[in-house]
C-alpha positions as MATLAB code, in Angstrom:
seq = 'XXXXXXXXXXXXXXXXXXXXXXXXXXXXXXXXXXXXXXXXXXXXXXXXXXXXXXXXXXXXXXXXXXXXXXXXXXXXXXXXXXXXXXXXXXXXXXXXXXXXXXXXXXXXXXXXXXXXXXXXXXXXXXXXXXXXXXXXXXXXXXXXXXXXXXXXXXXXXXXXXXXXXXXXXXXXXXXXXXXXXXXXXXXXXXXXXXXXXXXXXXXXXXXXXXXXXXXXXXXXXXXXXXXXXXXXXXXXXXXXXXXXXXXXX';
ca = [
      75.372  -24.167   52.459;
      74.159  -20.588   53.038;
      71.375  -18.369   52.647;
      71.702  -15.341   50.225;
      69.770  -12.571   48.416;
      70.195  -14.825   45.935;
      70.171  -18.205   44.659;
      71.338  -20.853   46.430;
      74.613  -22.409   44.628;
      75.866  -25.932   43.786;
      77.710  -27.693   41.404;
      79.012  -28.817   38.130;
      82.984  -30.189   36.846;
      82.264  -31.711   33.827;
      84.125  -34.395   32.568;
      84.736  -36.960   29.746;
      82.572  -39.688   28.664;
      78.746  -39.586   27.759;
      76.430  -38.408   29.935;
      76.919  -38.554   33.363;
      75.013  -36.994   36.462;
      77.113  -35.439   39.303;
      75.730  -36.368   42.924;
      77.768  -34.770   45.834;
      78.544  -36.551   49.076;
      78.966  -33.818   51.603;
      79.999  -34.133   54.742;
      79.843  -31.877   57.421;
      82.941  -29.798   58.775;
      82.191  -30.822   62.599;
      80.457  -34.548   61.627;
      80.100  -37.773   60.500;
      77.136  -36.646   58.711;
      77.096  -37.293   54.991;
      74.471  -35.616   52.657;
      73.829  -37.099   48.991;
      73.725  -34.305   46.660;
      72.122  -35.155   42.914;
      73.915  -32.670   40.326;
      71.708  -32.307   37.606;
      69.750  -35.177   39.560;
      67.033  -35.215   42.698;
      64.151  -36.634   44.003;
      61.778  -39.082   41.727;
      58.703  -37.626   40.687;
      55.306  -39.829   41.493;
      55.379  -40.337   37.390;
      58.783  -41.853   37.216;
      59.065  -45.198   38.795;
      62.527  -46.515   37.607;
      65.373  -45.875   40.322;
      69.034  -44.103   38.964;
      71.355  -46.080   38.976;
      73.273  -46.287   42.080;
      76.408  -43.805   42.518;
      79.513  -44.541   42.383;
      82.407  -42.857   44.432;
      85.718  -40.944   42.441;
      88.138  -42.729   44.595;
      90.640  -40.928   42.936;
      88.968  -37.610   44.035;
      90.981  -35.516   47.054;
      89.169  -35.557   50.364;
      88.101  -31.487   50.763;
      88.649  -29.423   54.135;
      87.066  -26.178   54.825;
      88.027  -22.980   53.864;
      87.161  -19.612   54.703;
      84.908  -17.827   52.560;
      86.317  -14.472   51.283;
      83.185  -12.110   51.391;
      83.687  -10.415   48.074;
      83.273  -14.170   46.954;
      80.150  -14.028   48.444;
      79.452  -10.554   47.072;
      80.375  -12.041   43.207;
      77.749  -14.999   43.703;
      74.801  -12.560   44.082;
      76.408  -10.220   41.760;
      76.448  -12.615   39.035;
      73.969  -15.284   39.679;
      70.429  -13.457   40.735;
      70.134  -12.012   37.078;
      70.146  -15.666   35.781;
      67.690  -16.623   38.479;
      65.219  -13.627   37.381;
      65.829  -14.930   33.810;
      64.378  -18.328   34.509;
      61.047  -19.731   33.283;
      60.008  -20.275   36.575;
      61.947  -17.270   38.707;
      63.555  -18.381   41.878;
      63.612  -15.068   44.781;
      67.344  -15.174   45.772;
      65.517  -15.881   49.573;
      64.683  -19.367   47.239;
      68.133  -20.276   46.411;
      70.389  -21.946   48.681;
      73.958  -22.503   48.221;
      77.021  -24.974   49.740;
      80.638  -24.331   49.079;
      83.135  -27.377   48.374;
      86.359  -26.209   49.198;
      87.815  -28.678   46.464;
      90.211  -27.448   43.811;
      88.735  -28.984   40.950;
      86.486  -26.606   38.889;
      82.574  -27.430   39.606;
      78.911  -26.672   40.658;
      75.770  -28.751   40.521;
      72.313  -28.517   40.893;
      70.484  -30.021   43.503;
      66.948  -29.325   42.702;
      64.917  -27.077   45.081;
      66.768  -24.288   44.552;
      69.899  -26.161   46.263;
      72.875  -25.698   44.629;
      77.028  -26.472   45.205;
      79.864  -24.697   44.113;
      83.538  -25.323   45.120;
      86.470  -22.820   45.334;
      88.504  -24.217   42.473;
      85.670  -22.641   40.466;
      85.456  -19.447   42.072;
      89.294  -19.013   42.270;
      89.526  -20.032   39.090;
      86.938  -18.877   37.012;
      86.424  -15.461   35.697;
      82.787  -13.389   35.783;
      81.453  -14.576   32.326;
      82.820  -18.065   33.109;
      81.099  -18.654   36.025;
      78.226  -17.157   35.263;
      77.960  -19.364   32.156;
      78.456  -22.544   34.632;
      76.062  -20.942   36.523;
      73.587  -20.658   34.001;
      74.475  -24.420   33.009;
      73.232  -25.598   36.622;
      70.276  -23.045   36.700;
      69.103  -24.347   33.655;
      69.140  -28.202   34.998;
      66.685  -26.703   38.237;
      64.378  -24.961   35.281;
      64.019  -27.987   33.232;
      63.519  -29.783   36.525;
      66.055  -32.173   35.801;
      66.861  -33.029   39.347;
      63.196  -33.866   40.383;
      62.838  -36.692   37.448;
      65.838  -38.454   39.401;
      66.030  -40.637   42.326;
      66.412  -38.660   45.015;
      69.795  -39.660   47.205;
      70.138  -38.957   50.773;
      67.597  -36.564   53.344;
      68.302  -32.740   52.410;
      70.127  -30.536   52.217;
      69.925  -28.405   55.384;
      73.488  -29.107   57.105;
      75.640  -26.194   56.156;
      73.987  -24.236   53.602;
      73.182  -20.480   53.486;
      70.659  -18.350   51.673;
      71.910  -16.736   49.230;
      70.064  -13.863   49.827;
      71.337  -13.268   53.259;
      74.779  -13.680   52.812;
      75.944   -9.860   52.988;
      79.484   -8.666   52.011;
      82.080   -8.999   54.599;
      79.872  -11.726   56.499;
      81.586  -14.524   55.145;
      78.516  -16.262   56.050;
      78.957  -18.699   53.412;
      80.282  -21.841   55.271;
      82.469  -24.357   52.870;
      81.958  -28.099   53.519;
      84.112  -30.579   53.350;
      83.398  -33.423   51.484;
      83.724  -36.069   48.345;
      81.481  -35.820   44.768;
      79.859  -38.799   44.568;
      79.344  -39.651   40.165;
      76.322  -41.064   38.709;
      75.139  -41.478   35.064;
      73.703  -38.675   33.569;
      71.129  -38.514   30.205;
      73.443  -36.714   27.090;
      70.276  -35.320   25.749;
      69.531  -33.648   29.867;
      72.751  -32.365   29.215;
      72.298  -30.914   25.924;
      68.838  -29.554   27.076;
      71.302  -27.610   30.235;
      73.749  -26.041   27.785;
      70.528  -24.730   25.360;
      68.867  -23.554   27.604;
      71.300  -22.030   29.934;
      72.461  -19.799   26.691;
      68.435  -18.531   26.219;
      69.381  -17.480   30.433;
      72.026  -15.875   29.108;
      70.782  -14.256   26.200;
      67.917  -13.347   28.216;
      70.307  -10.692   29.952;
      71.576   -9.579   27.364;
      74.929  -12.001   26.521;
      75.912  -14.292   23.626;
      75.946  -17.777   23.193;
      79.692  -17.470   22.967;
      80.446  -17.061   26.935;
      78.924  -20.460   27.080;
      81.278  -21.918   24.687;
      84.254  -20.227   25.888;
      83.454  -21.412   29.325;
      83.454  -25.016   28.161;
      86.205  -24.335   25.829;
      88.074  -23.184   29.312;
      87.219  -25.973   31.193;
      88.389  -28.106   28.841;
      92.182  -26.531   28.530;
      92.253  -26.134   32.215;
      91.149  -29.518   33.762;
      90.552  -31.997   30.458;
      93.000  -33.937   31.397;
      91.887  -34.670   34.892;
      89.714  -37.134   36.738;
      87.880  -34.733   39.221;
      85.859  -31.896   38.464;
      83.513  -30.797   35.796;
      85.010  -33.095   33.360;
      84.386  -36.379   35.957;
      80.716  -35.273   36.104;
      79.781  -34.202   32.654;
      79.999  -35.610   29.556;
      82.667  -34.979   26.520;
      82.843  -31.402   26.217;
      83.821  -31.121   21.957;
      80.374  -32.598   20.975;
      78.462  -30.146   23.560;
      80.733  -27.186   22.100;
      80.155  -28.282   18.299;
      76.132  -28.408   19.527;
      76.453  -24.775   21.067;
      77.886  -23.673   17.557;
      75.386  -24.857   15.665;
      72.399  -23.219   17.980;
      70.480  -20.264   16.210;
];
């Protein structure tokens, strides 16, 4: 992952089923080293004494390589993502947020807790501005509510291959992909829920409408509903979430 200006990113394919919590096995480029990511899960707080359950792997999910970063991709992540992070009940500085890159196909991002976040190409190839932004402001909302530190926490850190986002500058490509495996674990619906309100108060808090949330869902579904890895693999059923979004004053 690498430091920016900005926050640090991670993150989220959801997929069918009820609730489920998205924890990413990374593994470095150049090692054997494996780090346990928690998306939309983290570290147990002293108050919450029952263990997640344990994670289970996607076998069916690709092994991911590395991939150059194009630096206006890096540009477009601080571009889009610090006015969400300024939004937040509790502000992150973008010198806060650190982000790793996945290069996986599949359309996701989670949220890591401590301003540690995951994003992987298919998402940033993929997705447009508002689109992102709005899975952005999904994940940023899970590190608000603090969903990740009332989970288990998997693994030792985060510190192998992540950049700031805040010092990732355009044309330094500075943002180093890893390559890697998600890693799936049950997530709560109503944590869920709780993600997609509040990410479109983030949103409105900048100024934009409920709507870019839905029509980012709404995407994700007609691009990767059908498939076992992404988004859709770590979230769950999108047409509830959507009808939920609708309904929100």
């Amino acid at each position: 992952m690498s430091d920016m200006n900005g926050p640090t990113v991670r993150r989220v394919h959801h997929s069918g089923g009820d609730g489920r919590r998205l924890r990413m096995a990374t593994v470095a480029a150049l090692g054997s080293i494996a780090l346990l990511l928690a998306a939309c899960a983290g570290p147990t707080s002293s108050s919450s004494p029952s263990p997640s359950p344990s994670p289970r792997t996607d076998a069916s999910a690709p092994k991911t390589s590395a991939k150059a970063l194009d630096p206006a991709q890096a540009e477009r992540l601080q571009r889009v993502w610090t006015p969400l992070l300024k939004a937040m009940d509790h502000p992150l500085q973008p010198n806060q947020v650190k982000v790793g890159l996945m290069d996986d196909a599949h359309i996701n991002a989670a949220n890591a807790g401590n301003g540690q976040f995951l994003v992987t190409t298919g998402l940033l190839e993929k997705a447009n501005d508002d689109r992102l932004q709005a899975v952005l402001a999904h994940e940023t909302a899970h590190e608000d509510l603090g969903h990740v530190a009332k989970a288990q926490a998997l693994g030792t850190g985060l510190n192998i291959g992540m950049v700031i986002l805040d010092q990732i500058l355009p044309g330094s490509g500075a943002l180093t992909p890893i390559a890697g495996q998600l890693i799936l674990n049950k997530y709560s619906r109503n944590e869920e829920y709780a993600a997609d309100k509040h990410g479109v108060e983030l949103l409105r808090r900048i100024g934009k409408p409920k709507e870019q949330m839905i029509d980012a869902l709404t995407w994700l579904t007609q691009v990767e509903g059908n498939s076992k890895g992404g988004f859709f693999a770590t979230h769950p059923a999108t047409g509830d979430r959507i009808e939920a979004l609708r309904q929100m004053k």
